[in-house]
């Protein structure tokens, strides 16, 4: 069960946004990721609990930030309920999308797991519902994912396979590269892996 800590920053001006303390593990039904977020000063700022099924679809998502909460799952596309800080104005949403995304590294692992790109089939498009900080406002977007390469690195714990993906936002054409090993993001815009207690899990 990997445990560790990501530091998060604005990918454009590198302003520190805080840290995400996480643990994750594959299980009999898929994969689960749980994390707590802190501000740059160390105050609690939110949490994420994401469970995927064995095909990489979101079985359950609970996201908290700035007193806002979103609960969602894959149902008729993806369906969610977003609750305001007072709890009096809950709104339901649904979109013909494949999964959720957001600023947590968990969503990059989840999307890679959902797409399962291979050298024989290295590229595809995906529609996602982005839950944007700080109030978790939903926005549907389209991305193109391409598997650039898979490299094997020798480590003390055995070989470590690192997949490099090129992610393109289809509305703006903006591109960036994401490096993932198993269920841990090693590097991505706005995300740095600062500490990892145990090696990444490998998916069957």
Tab-separated table of C-alpha atoms in Angstrom:
chain	number	residue	atom	x	y	z
A	1	UNK	CA	0.000	0.000	0.000
A	2	UNK	CA	1.852	3.094	-1.184
A	3	UNK	CA	1.828	6.005	1.258
A	4	UNK	CA	3.362	9.343	0.544
A	5	UNK	CA	3.085	13.038	-0.017
A	6	UNK	CA	2.688	15.192	-3.096
A	7	UNK	CA	3.403	18.895	-3.204
A	8	UNK	CA	1.021	20.892	-5.389
A	9	UNK	CA	1.703	24.187	-7.113
A	10	UNK	CA	0.246	26.345	-9.863
A	11	UNK	CA	1.638	24.872	-13.114
A	12	UNK	CA	1.913	28.339	-14.694
A	13	UNK	CA	3.487	30.571	-12.035
A	14	UNK	CA	4.592	27.841	-9.550
A	15	UNK	CA	2.735	29.384	-6.596
A	16	UNK	CA	2.612	26.727	-3.826
A	17	UNK	CA	-0.915	25.385	-3.335
A	18	UNK	CA	-0.244	22.942	-0.497
A	19	UNK	CA	0.311	19.227	-0.061
A	20	UNK	CA	-1.655	16.013	-0.473
A	21	UNK	CA	-0.935	13.197	2.014
A	22	UNK	CA	-2.169	9.953	0.473
A	23	UNK	CA	-2.379	6.212	0.647
A	24	UNK	CA	-3.720	3.927	-2.059
A	25	UNK	CA	-3.986	0.256	-2.900
A	26	UNK	CA	-5.475	-2.139	-5.419
A	27	UNK	CA	-8.177	-4.396	-4.027
A	28	UNK	CA	-10.501	-7.179	-5.115
A	29	UNK	CA	-12.871	-4.736	-6.816
A	30	UNK	CA	-10.353	-2.305	-8.288
A	31	UNK	CA	-8.346	0.502	-6.648
A	32	UNK	CA	-8.860	2.997	-3.850
A	33	UNK	CA	-7.119	6.291	-3.099
A	34	UNK	CA	-7.596	8.293	0.102
A	35	UNK	CA	-5.885	11.608	0.837
A	36	UNK	CA	-5.973	14.694	3.026
A	37	UNK	CA	-4.976	18.107	1.730
A	38	UNK	CA	-3.218	20.904	3.557
A	39	UNK	CA	-2.536	24.536	2.687
A	40	UNK	CA	1.029	25.869	2.362
A	41	UNK	CA	0.743	26.932	6.038
A	42	UNK	CA	-0.245	23.412	7.086
A	43	UNK	CA	-3.985	23.889	7.703
A	44	UNK	CA	-6.424	21.232	6.540
A	45	UNK	CA	-8.008	22.242	3.230
A	46	UNK	CA	-9.835	19.211	1.889
A	47	UNK	CA	-9.921	15.498	1.229
A	48	UNK	CA	-10.486	12.927	-1.499
A	49	UNK	CA	-11.757	9.357	-1.393
A	50	UNK	CA	-11.838	7.694	-4.815
A	51	UNK	CA	-12.669	4.048	-5.532
A	52	UNK	CA	-12.404	2.533	-9.013
A	53	UNK	CA	-13.807	-0.736	-10.292
A	54	UNK	CA	-11.578	-3.271	-12.057
A	55	UNK	CA	-12.124	-1.481	-15.391
A	56	UNK	CA	-11.025	1.874	-13.965
A	57	UNK	CA	-14.493	3.440	-13.754
A	58	UNK	CA	-15.323	5.566	-10.668
A	59	UNK	CA	-17.360	3.408	-8.295
A	60	UNK	CA	-17.424	6.192	-5.721
A	61	UNK	CA	-15.935	9.656	-5.381
A	62	UNK	CA	-16.134	11.930	-2.365
A	63	UNK	CA	-14.311	15.230	-2.700
A	64	UNK	CA	-14.203	17.998	-0.080
A	65	UNK	CA	-12.735	21.488	-0.458
A	66	UNK	CA	-13.486	24.883	1.102
A	67	UNK	CA	-16.583	23.401	2.829
A	68	UNK	CA	-17.938	22.248	-0.541
A	69	UNK	CA	-18.538	18.559	-1.132
A	70	UNK	CA	-19.067	16.472	-4.264
A	71	UNK	CA	-20.180	12.839	-4.250
A	72	UNK	CA	-20.184	11.084	-7.588
A	73	UNK	CA	-20.009	7.807	-9.480
A	74	UNK	CA	-20.200	6.312	-12.965
A	75	UNK	CA	-23.944	6.163	-13.603
A	76	UNK	CA	-25.480	7.017	-16.996
A	77	UNK	CA	-22.121	8.544	-17.845
A	78	UNK	CA	-21.082	10.217	-14.595
A	79	UNK	CA	-23.503	11.550	-12.005
A	80	UNK	CA	-22.773	13.726	-8.986
A	81	UNK	CA	-24.289	15.738	-6.156
A	82	UNK	CA	-22.579	18.998	-5.157
A	83	UNK	CA	-23.404	20.501	-1.770
A	84	UNK	CA	-22.723	24.099	-0.726
A	85	UNK	CA	-21.180	25.060	2.658
A	86	UNK	CA	-24.581	25.525	4.318
A	87	UNK	CA	-25.962	22.233	3.009
A	88	UNK	CA	-29.201	23.858	1.851
A	89	UNK	CA	-28.583	24.057	-1.889
A	90	UNK	CA	-27.503	20.602	-3.056
A	91	UNK	CA	-27.465	20.338	-6.844
A	92	UNK	CA	-27.384	17.188	-8.941
A	93	UNK	CA	-25.497	16.870	-12.196
A	94	UNK	CA	-24.984	14.336	-14.956
A	95	UNK	CA	-22.807	14.309	-18.057
A	96	UNK	CA	-22.101	11.816	-20.861
A	97	UNK	CA	-18.494	11.459	-19.710
A	98	UNK	CA	-16.196	8.564	-18.823
A	99	UNK	CA	-14.864	9.717	-15.442
A	100	UNK	CA	-13.959	12.662	-13.204
A	101	UNK	CA	-10.793	14.713	-13.071
A	102	UNK	CA	-9.369	17.489	-10.888
A	103	UNK	CA	-6.161	18.711	-9.313
A	104	UNK	CA	-5.500	15.555	-7.272
A	105	UNK	CA	-2.848	13.197	-8.708
A	106	UNK	CA	-5.379	10.404	-8.106
A	107	UNK	CA	-7.309	11.481	-11.183
A	108	UNK	CA	-4.274	11.039	-13.452
A	109	UNK	CA	-3.778	7.481	-12.195
A	110	UNK	CA	-7.508	6.834	-12.583
A	111	UNK	CA	-7.609	8.110	-16.174
A	112	UNK	CA	-4.531	6.097	-17.146
A	113	UNK	CA	-6.129	3.027	-15.553
A	114	UNK	CA	-9.387	3.629	-17.427
A	115	UNK	CA	-7.707	4.064	-20.831
A	116	UNK	CA	-5.106	1.251	-20.535
A	117	UNK	CA	-3.084	2.471	-23.480
A	118	UNK	CA	-0.510	0.106	-25.016
A	119	UNK	CA	2.238	0.456	-27.654
A	120	UNK	CA	-0.159	-1.270	-30.066
A	121	UNK	CA	-2.962	1.177	-29.243
A	122	UNK	CA	-1.161	4.221	-27.863
A	123	UNK	CA	-3.664	7.062	-28.255
A	124	UNK	CA	-7.316	7.826	-27.542
A	125	UNK	CA	-9.739	10.586	-26.599
A	126	UNK	CA	-11.625	10.789	-23.331
A	127	UNK	CA	-14.388	13.035	-21.984
A	128	UNK	CA	-14.073	13.971	-18.315
A	129	UNK	CA	-15.930	16.091	-15.777
A	130	UNK	CA	-13.384	18.368	-14.084
A	131	UNK	CA	-14.158	19.469	-10.519
A	132	UNK	CA	-12.313	22.772	-10.364
A	133	UNK	CA	-10.849	24.343	-7.228
A	134	UNK	CA	-11.643	26.028	-4.943
A	135	UNK	CA	-15.417	25.370	-4.986
A	136	UNK	CA	-15.482	22.083	-6.972
A	137	UNK	CA	-17.442	23.580	-9.860
A	138	UNK	CA	-18.045	20.898	-12.533
A	139	UNK	CA	-16.891	21.455	-16.116
A	140	UNK	CA	-16.940	18.904	-18.944
A	141	UNK	CA	-13.780	18.709	-21.022
A	142	UNK	CA	-12.211	16.521	-23.712
A	143	UNK	CA	-8.625	15.287	-23.646
A	144	UNK	CA	-6.392	13.231	-25.890
A	145	UNK	CA	-4.012	10.794	-24.140
A	146	UNK	CA	-1.004	9.267	-25.901
A	147	UNK	CA	1.397	6.717	-24.422
A	148	UNK	CA	4.812	8.075	-25.410
A	149	UNK	CA	7.009	5.375	-23.882
A	150	UNK	CA	7.357	2.823	-21.101
A	151	UNK	CA	10.767	2.625	-19.453
A	152	UNK	CA	11.976	0.030	-16.963
A	153	UNK	CA	14.258	1.291	-14.188
A	154	UNK	CA	16.213	-0.989	-11.877
A	155	UNK	CA	15.608	-0.320	-8.161
A	156	UNK	CA	16.400	-2.021	-4.852
A	157	UNK	CA	12.847	-3.383	-4.847
A	158	UNK	CA	12.976	-4.775	-8.378
A	159	UNK	CA	12.184	-3.259	-11.764
A	160	UNK	CA	10.073	-0.103	-11.835
A	161	UNK	CA	8.071	0.545	-15.011
A	162	UNK	CA	7.428	4.229	-15.730
A	163	UNK	CA	4.862	5.211	-18.360
A	164	UNK	CA	5.072	8.644	-19.981
A	165	UNK	CA	1.847	10.091	-21.383
A	166	UNK	CA	1.211	13.184	-23.463
A	167	UNK	CA	-2.079	14.777	-22.434
A	168	UNK	CA	-3.663	17.311	-24.785
A	169	UNK	CA	-6.587	19.570	-23.890
A	170	UNK	CA	-8.701	19.453	-27.045
A	171	UNK	CA	-10.351	22.834	-26.421
A	172	UNK	CA	-7.094	24.785	-26.115
A	173	UNK	CA	-4.471	22.499	-27.663
A	174	UNK	CA	-2.355	22.809	-24.512
A	175	UNK	CA	-0.091	19.776	-24.017
A	176	UNK	CA	1.779	18.397	-21.048
A	177	UNK	CA	3.553	15.200	-20.062
A	178	UNK	CA	2.627	12.941	-17.157
A	179	UNK	CA	4.888	10.218	-15.709
A	180	UNK	CA	3.138	7.392	-13.825
A	181	UNK	CA	4.462	4.209	-12.246
A	182	UNK	CA	1.742	1.787	-11.173
A	183	UNK	CA	-0.587	3.825	-8.958
A	184	UNK	CA	1.782	6.712	-8.209
A	185	UNK	CA	2.333	9.906	-10.220
A	186	UNK	CA	6.076	10.551	-10.395
A	187	UNK	CA	5.844	13.902	-12.179
A	188	UNK	CA	3.179	16.081	-13.804
A	189	UNK	CA	2.510	19.810	-14.201
A	190	UNK	CA	1.737	21.244	-10.768
A	191	UNK	CA	2.518	17.933	-9.015
A	192	UNK	CA	5.729	16.718	-7.391
A	193	UNK	CA	6.138	13.455	-5.480
A	194	UNK	CA	7.976	14.554	-2.340
A	195	UNK	CA	7.921	11.336	-0.309
A	196	UNK	CA	6.974	7.693	-0.879
A	197	UNK	CA	7.198	5.091	1.897
A	198	UNK	CA	6.623	1.978	-0.198
A	199	UNK	CA	6.964	1.226	-3.931
A	200	UNK	CA	4.022	1.805	-6.264
A	201	UNK	CA	1.496	-0.999	-6.600
A	202	UNK	CA	1.331	-2.799	-9.921
A	203	UNK	CA	-2.065	-3.465	-11.471
A	204	UNK	CA	-2.828	-6.995	-12.661
